Short mmCIF file of the C-alpha atoms (twelve columns), coordinates in Angstrom:
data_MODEL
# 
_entry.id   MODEL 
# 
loop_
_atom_site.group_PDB 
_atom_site.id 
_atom_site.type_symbol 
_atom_site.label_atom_id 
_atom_site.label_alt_id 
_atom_site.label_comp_id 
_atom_site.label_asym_id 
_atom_site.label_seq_id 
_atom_site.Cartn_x 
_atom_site.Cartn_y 
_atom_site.Cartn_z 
_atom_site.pdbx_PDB_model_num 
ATOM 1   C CA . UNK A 1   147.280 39.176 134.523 1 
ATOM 2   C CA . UNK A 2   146.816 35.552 135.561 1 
ATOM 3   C CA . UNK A 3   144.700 33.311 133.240 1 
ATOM 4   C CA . UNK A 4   141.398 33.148 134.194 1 
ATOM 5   C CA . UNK A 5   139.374 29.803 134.884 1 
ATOM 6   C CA . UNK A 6   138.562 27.756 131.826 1 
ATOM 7   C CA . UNK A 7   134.780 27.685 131.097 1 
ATOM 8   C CA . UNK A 8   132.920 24.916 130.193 1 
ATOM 9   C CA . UNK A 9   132.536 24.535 126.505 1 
ATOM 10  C CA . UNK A 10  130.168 23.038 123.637 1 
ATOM 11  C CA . UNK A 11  129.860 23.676 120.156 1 
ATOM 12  C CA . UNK A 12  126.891 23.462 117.581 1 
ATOM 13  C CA . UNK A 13  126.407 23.983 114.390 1 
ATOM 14  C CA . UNK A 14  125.779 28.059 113.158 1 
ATOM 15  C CA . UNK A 15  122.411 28.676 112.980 1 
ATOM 16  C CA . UNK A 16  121.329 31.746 110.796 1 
ATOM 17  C CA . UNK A 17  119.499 33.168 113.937 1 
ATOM 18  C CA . UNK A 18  122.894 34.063 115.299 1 
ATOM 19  C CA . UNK A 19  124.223 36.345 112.513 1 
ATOM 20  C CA . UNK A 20  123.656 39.061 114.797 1 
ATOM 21  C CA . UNK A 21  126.396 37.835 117.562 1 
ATOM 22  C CA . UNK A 22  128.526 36.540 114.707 1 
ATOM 23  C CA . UNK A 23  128.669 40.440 113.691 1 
ATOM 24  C CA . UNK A 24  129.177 41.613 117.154 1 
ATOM 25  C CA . UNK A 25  132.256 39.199 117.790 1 
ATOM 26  C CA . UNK A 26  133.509 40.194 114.698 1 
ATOM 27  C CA . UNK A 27  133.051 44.031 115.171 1 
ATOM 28  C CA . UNK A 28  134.387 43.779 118.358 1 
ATOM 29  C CA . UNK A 29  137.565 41.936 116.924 1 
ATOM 30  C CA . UNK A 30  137.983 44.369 114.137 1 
ATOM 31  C CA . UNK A 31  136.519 47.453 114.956 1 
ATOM 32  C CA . UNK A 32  138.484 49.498 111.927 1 
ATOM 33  C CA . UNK A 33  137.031 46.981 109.554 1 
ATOM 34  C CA . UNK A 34  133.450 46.386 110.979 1 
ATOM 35  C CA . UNK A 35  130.503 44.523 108.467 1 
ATOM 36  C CA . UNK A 36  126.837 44.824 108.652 1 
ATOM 37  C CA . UNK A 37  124.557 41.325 109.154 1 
ATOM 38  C CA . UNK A 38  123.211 42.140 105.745 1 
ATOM 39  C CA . UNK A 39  126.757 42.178 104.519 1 
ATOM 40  C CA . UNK A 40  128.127 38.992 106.298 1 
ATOM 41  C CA . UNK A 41  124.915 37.310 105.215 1 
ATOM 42  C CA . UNK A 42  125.127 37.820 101.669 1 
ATOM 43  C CA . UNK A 43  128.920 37.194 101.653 1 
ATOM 44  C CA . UNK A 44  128.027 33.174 102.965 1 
ATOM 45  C CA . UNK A 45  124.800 33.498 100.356 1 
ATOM 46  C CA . UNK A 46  126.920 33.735 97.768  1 
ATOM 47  C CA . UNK A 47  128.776 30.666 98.208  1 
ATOM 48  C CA . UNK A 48  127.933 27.933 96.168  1 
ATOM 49  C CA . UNK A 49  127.635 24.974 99.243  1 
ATOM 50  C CA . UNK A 50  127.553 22.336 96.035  1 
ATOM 51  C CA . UNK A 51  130.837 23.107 94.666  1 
ATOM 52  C CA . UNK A 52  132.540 25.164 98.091  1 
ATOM 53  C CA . UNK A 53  132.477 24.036 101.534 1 
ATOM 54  C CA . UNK A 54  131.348 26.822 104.103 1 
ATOM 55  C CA . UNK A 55  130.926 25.263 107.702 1 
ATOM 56  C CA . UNK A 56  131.069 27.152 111.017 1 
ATOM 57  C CA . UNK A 57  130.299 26.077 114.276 1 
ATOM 58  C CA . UNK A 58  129.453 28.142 117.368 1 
ATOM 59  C CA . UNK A 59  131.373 27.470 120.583 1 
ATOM 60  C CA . UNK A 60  129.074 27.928 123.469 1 
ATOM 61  C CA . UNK A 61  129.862 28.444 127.282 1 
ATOM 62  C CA . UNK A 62  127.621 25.740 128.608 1 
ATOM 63  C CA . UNK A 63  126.595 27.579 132.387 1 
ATOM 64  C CA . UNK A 64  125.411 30.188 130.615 1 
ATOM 65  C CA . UNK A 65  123.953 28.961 127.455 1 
ATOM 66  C CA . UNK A 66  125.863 31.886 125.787 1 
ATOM 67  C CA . UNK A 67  127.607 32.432 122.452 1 
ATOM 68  C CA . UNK A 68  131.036 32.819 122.697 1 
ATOM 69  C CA . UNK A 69  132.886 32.222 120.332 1 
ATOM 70  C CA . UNK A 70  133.134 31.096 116.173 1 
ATOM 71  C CA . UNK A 71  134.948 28.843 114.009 1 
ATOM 72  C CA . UNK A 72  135.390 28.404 110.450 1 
ATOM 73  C CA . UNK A 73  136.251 26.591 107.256 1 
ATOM 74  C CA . UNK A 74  135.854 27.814 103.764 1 
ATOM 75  C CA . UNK A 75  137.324 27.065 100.646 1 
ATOM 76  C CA . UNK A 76  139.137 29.916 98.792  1 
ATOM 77  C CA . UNK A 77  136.942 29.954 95.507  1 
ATOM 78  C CA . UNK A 78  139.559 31.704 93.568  1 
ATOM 79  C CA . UNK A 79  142.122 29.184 94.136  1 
ATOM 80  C CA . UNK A 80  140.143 26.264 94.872  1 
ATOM 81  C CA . UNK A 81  141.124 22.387 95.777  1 
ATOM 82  C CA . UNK A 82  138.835 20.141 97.729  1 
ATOM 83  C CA . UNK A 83  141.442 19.776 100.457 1 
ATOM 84  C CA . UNK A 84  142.787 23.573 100.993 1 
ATOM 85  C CA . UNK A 85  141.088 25.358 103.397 1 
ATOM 86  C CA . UNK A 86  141.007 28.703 104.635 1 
ATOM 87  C CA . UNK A 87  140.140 28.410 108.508 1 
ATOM 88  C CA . UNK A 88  138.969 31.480 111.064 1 
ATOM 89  C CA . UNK A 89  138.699 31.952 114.801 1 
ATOM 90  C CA . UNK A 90  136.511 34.733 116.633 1 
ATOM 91  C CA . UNK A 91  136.660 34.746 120.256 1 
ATOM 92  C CA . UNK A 92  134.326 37.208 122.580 1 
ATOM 93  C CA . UNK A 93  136.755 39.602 123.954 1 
ATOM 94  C CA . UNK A 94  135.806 40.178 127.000 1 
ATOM 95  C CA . UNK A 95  135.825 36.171 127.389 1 
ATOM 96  C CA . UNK A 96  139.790 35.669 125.915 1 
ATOM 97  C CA . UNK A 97  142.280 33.883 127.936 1 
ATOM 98  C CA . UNK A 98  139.995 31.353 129.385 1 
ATOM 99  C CA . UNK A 99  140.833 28.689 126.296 1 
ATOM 100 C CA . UNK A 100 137.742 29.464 123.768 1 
ATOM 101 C CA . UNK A 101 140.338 29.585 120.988 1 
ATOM 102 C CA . UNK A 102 142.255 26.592 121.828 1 
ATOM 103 C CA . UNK A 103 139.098 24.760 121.983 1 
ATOM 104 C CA . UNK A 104 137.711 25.997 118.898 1 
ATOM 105 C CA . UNK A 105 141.135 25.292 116.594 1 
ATOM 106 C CA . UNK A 106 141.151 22.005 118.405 1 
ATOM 107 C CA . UNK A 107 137.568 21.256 116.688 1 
ATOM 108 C CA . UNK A 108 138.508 22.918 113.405 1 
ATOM 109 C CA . UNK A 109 141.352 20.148 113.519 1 
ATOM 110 C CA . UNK A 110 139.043 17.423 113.847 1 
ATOM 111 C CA . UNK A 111 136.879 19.228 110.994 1 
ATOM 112 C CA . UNK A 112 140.615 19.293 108.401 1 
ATOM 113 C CA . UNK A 113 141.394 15.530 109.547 1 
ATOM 114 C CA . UNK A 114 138.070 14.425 108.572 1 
ATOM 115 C CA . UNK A 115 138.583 15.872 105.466 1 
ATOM 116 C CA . UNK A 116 141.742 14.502 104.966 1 
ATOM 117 C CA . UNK A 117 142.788 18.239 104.849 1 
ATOM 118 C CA . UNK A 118 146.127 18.749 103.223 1 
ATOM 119 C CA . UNK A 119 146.792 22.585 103.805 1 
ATOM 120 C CA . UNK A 120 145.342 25.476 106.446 1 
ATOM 121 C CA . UNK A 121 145.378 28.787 105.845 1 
ATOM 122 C CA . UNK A 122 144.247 31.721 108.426 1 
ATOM 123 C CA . UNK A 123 144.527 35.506 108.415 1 
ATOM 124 C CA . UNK A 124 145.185 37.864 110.867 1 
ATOM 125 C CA . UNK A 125 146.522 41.516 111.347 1 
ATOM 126 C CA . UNK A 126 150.374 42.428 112.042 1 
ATOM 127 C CA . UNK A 127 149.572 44.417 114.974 1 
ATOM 128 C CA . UNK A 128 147.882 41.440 116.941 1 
ATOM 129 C CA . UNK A 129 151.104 39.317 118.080 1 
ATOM 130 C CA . UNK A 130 149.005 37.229 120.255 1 
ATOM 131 C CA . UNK A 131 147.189 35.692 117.515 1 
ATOM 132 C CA . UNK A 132 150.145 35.544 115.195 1 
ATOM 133 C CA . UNK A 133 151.607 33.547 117.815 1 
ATOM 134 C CA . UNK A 134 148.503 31.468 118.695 1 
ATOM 135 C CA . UNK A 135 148.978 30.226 114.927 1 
ATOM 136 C CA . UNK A 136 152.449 29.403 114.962 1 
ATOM 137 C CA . UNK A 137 152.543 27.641 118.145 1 
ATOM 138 C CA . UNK A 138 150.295 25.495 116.362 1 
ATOM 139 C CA . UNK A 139 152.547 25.056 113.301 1 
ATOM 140 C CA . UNK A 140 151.491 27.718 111.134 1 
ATOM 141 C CA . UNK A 141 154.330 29.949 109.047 1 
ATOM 142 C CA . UNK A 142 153.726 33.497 107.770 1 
ATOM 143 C CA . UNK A 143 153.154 32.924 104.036 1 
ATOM 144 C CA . UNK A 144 152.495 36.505 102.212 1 
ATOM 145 C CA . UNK A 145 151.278 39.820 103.511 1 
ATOM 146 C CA . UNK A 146 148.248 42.075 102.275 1 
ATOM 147 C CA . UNK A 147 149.185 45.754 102.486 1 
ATOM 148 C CA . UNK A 148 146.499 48.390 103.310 1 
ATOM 149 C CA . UNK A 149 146.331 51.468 101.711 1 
ATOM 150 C CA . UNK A 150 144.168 54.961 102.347 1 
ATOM 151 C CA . UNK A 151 143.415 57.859 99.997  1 
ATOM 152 C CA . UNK A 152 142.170 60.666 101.686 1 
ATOM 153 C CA . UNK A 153 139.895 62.348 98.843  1 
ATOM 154 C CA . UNK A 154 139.294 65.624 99.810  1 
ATOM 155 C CA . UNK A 155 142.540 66.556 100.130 1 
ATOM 156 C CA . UNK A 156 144.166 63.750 97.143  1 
ATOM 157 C CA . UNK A 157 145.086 66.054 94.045  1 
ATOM 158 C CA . UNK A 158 144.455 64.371 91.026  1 
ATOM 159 C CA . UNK A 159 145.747 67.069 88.380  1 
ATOM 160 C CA . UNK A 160 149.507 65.919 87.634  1 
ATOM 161 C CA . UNK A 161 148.338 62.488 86.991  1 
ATOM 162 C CA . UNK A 162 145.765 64.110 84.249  1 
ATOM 163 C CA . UNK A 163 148.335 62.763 81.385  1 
ATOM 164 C CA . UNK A 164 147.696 59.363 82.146  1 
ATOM 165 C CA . UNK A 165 143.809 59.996 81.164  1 
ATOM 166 C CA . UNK A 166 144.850 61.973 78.070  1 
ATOM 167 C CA . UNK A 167 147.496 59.522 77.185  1 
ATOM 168 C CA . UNK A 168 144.538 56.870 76.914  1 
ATOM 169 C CA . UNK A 169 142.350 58.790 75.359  1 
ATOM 170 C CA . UNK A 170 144.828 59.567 72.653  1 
ATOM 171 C CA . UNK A 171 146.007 56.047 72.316  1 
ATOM 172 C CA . UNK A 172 141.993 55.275 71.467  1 
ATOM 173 C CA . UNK A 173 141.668 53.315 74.696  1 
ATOM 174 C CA . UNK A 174 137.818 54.495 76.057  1 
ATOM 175 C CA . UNK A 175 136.166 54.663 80.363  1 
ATOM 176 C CA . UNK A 176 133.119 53.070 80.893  1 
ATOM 177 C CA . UNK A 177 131.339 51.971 83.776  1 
ATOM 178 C CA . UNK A 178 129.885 48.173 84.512  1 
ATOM 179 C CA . UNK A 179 126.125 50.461 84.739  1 
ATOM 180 C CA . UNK A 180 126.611 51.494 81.304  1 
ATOM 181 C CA . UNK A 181 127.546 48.150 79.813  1 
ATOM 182 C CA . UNK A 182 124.930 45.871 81.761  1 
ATOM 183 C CA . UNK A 183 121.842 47.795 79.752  1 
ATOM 184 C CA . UNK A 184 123.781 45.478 76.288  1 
ATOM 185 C CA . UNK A 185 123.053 42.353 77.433  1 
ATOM 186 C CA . UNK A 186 124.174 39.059 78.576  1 
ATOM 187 C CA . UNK A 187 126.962 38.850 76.106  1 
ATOM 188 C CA . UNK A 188 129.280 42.083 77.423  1 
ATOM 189 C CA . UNK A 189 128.536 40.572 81.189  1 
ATOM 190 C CA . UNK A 190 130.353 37.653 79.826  1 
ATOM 191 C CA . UNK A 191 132.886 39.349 78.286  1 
ATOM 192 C CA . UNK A 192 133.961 41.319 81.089  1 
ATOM 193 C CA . UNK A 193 133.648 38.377 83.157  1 
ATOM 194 C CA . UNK A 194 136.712 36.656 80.828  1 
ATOM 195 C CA . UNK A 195 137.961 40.112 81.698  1 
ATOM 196 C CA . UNK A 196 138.194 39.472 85.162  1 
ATOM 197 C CA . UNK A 197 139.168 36.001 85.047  1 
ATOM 198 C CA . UNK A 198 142.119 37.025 82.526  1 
ATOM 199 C CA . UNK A 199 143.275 39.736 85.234  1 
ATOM 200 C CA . UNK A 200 142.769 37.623 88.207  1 
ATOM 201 C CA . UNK A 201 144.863 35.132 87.014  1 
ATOM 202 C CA . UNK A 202 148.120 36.945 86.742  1 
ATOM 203 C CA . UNK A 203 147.448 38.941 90.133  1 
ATOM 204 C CA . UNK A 204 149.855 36.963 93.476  1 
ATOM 205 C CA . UNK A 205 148.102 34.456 95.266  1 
ATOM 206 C CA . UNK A 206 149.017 31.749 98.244  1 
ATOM 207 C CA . UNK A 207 148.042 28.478 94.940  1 
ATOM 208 C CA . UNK A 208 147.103 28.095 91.593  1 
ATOM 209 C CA . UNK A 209 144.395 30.394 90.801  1 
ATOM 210 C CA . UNK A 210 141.257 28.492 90.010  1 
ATOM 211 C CA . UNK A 211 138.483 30.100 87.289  1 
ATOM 212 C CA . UNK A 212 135.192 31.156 88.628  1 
ATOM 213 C CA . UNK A 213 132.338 30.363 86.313  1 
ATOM 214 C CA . UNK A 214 130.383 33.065 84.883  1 
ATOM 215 C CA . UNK A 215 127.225 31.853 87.307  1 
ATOM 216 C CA . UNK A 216 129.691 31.836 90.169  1 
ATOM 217 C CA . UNK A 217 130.807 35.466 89.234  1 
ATOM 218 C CA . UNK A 218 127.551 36.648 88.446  1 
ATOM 219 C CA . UNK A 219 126.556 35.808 92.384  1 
ATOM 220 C CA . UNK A 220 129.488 37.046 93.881  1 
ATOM 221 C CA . UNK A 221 130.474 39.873 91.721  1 
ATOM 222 C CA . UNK A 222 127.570 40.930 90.401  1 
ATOM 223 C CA . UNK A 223 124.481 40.640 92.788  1 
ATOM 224 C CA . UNK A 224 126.552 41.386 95.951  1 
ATOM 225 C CA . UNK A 225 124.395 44.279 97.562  1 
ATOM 226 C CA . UNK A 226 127.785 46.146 98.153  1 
ATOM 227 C CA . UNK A 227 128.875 46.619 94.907  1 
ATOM 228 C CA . UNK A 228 128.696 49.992 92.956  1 
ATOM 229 C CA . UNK A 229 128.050 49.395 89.342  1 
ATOM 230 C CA . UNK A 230 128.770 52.944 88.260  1 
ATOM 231 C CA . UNK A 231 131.739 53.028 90.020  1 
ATOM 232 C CA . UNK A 232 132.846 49.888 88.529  1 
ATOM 233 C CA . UNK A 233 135.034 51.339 85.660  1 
ATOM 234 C CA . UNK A 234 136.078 49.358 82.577  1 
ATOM 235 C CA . UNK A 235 138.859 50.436 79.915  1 
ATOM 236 C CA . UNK A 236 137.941 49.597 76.311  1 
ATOM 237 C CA . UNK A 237 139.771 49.449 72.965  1 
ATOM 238 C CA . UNK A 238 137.351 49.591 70.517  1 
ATOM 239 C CA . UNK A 239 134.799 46.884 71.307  1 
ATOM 240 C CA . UNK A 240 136.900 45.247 73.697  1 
ATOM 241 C CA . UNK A 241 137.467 45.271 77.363  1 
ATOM 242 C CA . UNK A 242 141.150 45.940 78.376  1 
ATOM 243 C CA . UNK A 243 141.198 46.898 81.731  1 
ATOM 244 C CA . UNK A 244 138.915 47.516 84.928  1 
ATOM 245 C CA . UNK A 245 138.737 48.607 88.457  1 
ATOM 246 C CA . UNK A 246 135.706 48.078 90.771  1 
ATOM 247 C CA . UNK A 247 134.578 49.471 93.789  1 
ATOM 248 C CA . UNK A 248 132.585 48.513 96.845  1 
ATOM 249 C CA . UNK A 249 130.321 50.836 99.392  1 
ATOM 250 C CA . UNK A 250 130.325 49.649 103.307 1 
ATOM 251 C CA . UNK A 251 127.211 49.997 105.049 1 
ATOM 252 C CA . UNK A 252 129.147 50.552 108.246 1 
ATOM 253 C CA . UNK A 253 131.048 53.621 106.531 1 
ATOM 254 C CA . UNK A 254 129.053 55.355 104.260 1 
ATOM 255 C CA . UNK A 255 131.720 57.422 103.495 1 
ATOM 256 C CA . UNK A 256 134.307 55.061 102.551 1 
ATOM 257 C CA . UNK A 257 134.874 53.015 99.629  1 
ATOM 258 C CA . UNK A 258 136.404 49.550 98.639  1 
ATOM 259 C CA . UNK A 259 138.709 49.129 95.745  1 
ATOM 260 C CA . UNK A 260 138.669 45.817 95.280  1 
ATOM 261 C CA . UNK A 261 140.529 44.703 91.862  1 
ATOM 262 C CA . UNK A 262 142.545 47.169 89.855  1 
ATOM 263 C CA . UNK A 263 144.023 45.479 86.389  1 
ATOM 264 C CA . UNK A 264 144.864 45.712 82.804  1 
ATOM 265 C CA . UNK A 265 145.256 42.584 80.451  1 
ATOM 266 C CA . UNK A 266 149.131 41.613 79.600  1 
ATOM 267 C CA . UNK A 267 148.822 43.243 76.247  1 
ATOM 268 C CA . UNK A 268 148.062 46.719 77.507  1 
ATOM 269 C CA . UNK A 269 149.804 47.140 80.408  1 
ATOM 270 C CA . UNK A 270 152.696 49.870 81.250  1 
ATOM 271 C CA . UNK A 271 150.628 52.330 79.139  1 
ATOM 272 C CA . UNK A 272 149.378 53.624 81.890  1 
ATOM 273 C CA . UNK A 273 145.646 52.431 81.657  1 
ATOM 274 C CA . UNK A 274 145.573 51.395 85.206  1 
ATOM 275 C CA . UNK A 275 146.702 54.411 86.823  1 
ATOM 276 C CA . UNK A 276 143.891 56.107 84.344  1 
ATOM 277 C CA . UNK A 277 141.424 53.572 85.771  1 
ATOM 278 C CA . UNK A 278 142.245 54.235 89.402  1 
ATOM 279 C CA . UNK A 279 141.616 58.139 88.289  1 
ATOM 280 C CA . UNK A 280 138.684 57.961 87.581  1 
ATOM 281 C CA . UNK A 281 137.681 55.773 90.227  1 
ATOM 282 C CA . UNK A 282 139.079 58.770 92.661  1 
ATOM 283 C CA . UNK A 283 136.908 61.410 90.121  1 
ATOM 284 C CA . UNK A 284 134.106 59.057 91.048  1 
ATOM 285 C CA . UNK A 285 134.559 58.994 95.041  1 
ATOM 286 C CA . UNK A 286 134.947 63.044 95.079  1 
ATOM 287 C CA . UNK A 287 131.593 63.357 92.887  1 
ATOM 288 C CA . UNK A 288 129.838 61.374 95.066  1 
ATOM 289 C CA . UNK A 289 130.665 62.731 98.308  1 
ATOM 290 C CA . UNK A 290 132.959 60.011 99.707  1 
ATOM 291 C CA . UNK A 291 136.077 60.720 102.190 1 
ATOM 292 C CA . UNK A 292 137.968 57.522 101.372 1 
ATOM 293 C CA . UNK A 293 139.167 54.485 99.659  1 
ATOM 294 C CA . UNK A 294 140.322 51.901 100.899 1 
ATOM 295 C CA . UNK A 295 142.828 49.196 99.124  1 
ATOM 296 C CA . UNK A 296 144.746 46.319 99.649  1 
ATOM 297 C CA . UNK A 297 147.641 45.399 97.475  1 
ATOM 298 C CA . UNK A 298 149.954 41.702 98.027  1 
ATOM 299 C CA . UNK A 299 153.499 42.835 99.312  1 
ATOM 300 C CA . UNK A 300 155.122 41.219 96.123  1 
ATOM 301 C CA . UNK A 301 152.450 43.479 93.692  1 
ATOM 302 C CA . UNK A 302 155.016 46.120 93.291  1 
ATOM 303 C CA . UNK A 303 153.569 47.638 89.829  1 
ATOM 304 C CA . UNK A 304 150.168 48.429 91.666  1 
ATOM 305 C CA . UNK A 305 151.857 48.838 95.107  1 
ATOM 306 C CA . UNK A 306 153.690 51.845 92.907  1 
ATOM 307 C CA . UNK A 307 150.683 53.255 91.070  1 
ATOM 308 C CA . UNK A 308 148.833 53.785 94.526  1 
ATOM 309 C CA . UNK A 309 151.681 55.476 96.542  1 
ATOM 310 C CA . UNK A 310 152.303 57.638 92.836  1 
ATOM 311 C CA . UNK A 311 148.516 58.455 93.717  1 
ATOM 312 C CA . UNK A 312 149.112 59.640 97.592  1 
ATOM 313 C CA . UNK A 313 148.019 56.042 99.024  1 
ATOM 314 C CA . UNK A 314 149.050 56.070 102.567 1 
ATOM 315 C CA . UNK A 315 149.613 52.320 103.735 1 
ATOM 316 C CA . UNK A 316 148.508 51.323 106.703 1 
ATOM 317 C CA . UNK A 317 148.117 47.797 108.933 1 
ATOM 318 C CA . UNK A 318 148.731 45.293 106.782 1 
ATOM 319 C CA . UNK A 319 147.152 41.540 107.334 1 
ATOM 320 C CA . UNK A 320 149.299 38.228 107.701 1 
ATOM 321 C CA . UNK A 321 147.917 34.863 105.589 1 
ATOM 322 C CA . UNK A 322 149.682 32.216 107.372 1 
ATOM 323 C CA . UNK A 323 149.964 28.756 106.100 1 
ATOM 324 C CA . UNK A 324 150.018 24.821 107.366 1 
ATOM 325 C CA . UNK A 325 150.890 21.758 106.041 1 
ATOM 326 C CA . UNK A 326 148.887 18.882 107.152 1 
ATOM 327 C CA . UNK A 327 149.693 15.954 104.836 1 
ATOM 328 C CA . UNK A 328 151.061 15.252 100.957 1 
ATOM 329 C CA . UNK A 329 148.461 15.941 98.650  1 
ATOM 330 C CA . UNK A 330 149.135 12.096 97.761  1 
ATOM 331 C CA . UNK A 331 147.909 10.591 100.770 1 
ATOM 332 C CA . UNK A 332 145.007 9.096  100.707 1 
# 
């Protein structure tokens, strides 16, 4: 099919107004992943625009005065530098092929050289070629890959892996939830949140992993709308946290859930805590009613990568992070 004629093009700033189309584009893009506006609005709400640059621009087809495509730049908060940014394209399907997304990297380039931009980063799925190739025609290389994973819970059996629980128990390691432990006070939300930061920073990354302060974590963990506090388990040895996994409901699936982080601290791992934690997490989804979980592991995370198949994980369409150089990080 021959290209079809390039429209006329503008861009603005986003205006919040839009959310809405931003959605639609984006649900139209990725319809096995689609968000709610509620949900992509409290995502950009809980960036901190002091310390984090979030700016997106709308590309507009000028005849028609219509939306048609989105571009941004964000830094990565957990691995944050002032000139590493992770950039995104959305293009109208039914408008593709007529040079919305060449026009819209082209302004996200004049965005990074403004801001003396030293390194690009942009996702994308393995099973769209086109836009893999989009990126490296433009000098990005594939840098790591983010594996999928499905649990189907009415049929996962949990029962062999029922050792792992007692083994924990025995060892005098203890399962709360984050609902539990927020009714103590300030002071366990802070621990956990060195909890988190402690795990974080040993998990694979594209940089250096950069510490989120506990304000920072309180918005983004804490108060996003999505999360489930008493699915959010914690391991404890005594007084202290060890270990925790945390889950996340999707307003566009109520019957699936989000795994987000699964980890133990370096002292306690390969007893087994982890696979206890993601047990109970499963225990959790079946109580409640849900028909999934969904995961996503780094291709070089082979521990957790194990613990999930071990679990009956079924991996599926994995996403690409790809990477560009633009200058040293010396330059000035």
């Amino acid at each position: 099919m021959g290209e079809q004629r390039t429209l006329s093009l503008g861009f603005r700033e986003f205006h919040p107004s839009n959310y809405e189309r931003l959605v639609e584009l984006y649900n139209a893009n990725y319809p096995d992943y689609s968000i709610s506006v509620g949900e992509r609005r409290s995502r950009d709400e809980s960036v901190d625009r002091t310390k984090y640059l979030l700016k997106r621009f709308e590309c507009v087809n000028l005849e028609h005065d219509q939306i048609v495509g989105f571009g941004d730049l964000i830094n990565a908060p957990d691995m944050y530098h002032p000139r590493k940014f992770m950039a995104s394209i959305l293009v109208d399907p039914e408008q593709q092929c007529r040079g919305i997304g060449r026009a819209i990297y082209n302004r996200l380039e004049e965005e990074l050289a403004h801001r003396n931009a030293m390194l690009a980063w942009t996702m994308t799925k393995e099973d769209l070629p086109k836009r893999i190739e989009f990126f490296r025609r433009r000098g990005f290389r594939e840098k790591s890959r983010n594996w999928e994973s499905r649990l189907d819970l009415p049929s996962a059996n949990t029962a062999p892996f029922q050792r792992y629980l007692d083994k924990a128990l025995k060892d005098g390691i203890t399962f709360t939830t984050l609902a539990e432990e927020q009714s103590h006070g300030e002071d366990s939300l802070r621990r956990i949140h060195e909890l988190v930061q402690l795990i974080q920073a040993d998990m694979p990354r594209e940089a250096d992993f950069t510490r989120l302060s506990y304000e920072d974590w309180e918005t983004s963990s804490l108060k996003n709308p999505q999360l489930l506090p008493e699915g959010y388990f914690l391991a404890k040895d005594g007084s202290n946290y060890v270990g925790m996994s945390d889950v996340h409901r999707i307003d566009t699936e109520p019957g699936v859930l989000n795994q987000d982080d699964t980890g133990v601290i370096r002292e306690y791992r390969g007893r087994g805590i982890a696979t206890a934690l993601k047990l109970k997490v499963i225990e959790f989804g079946k109580k409640n009613g849900y028909r999934t979980i969904k995961t996503w592991n780094e291709s070089g995370n082979n521990p957790m990568l194990a613990i999930n198949i071990k679990l009956g994980f079924k991996r599926r369409v994995g996403w690409t992070l790809m990477e560009k150089a633009l200058r040293p990080e010396s330059s000035a």
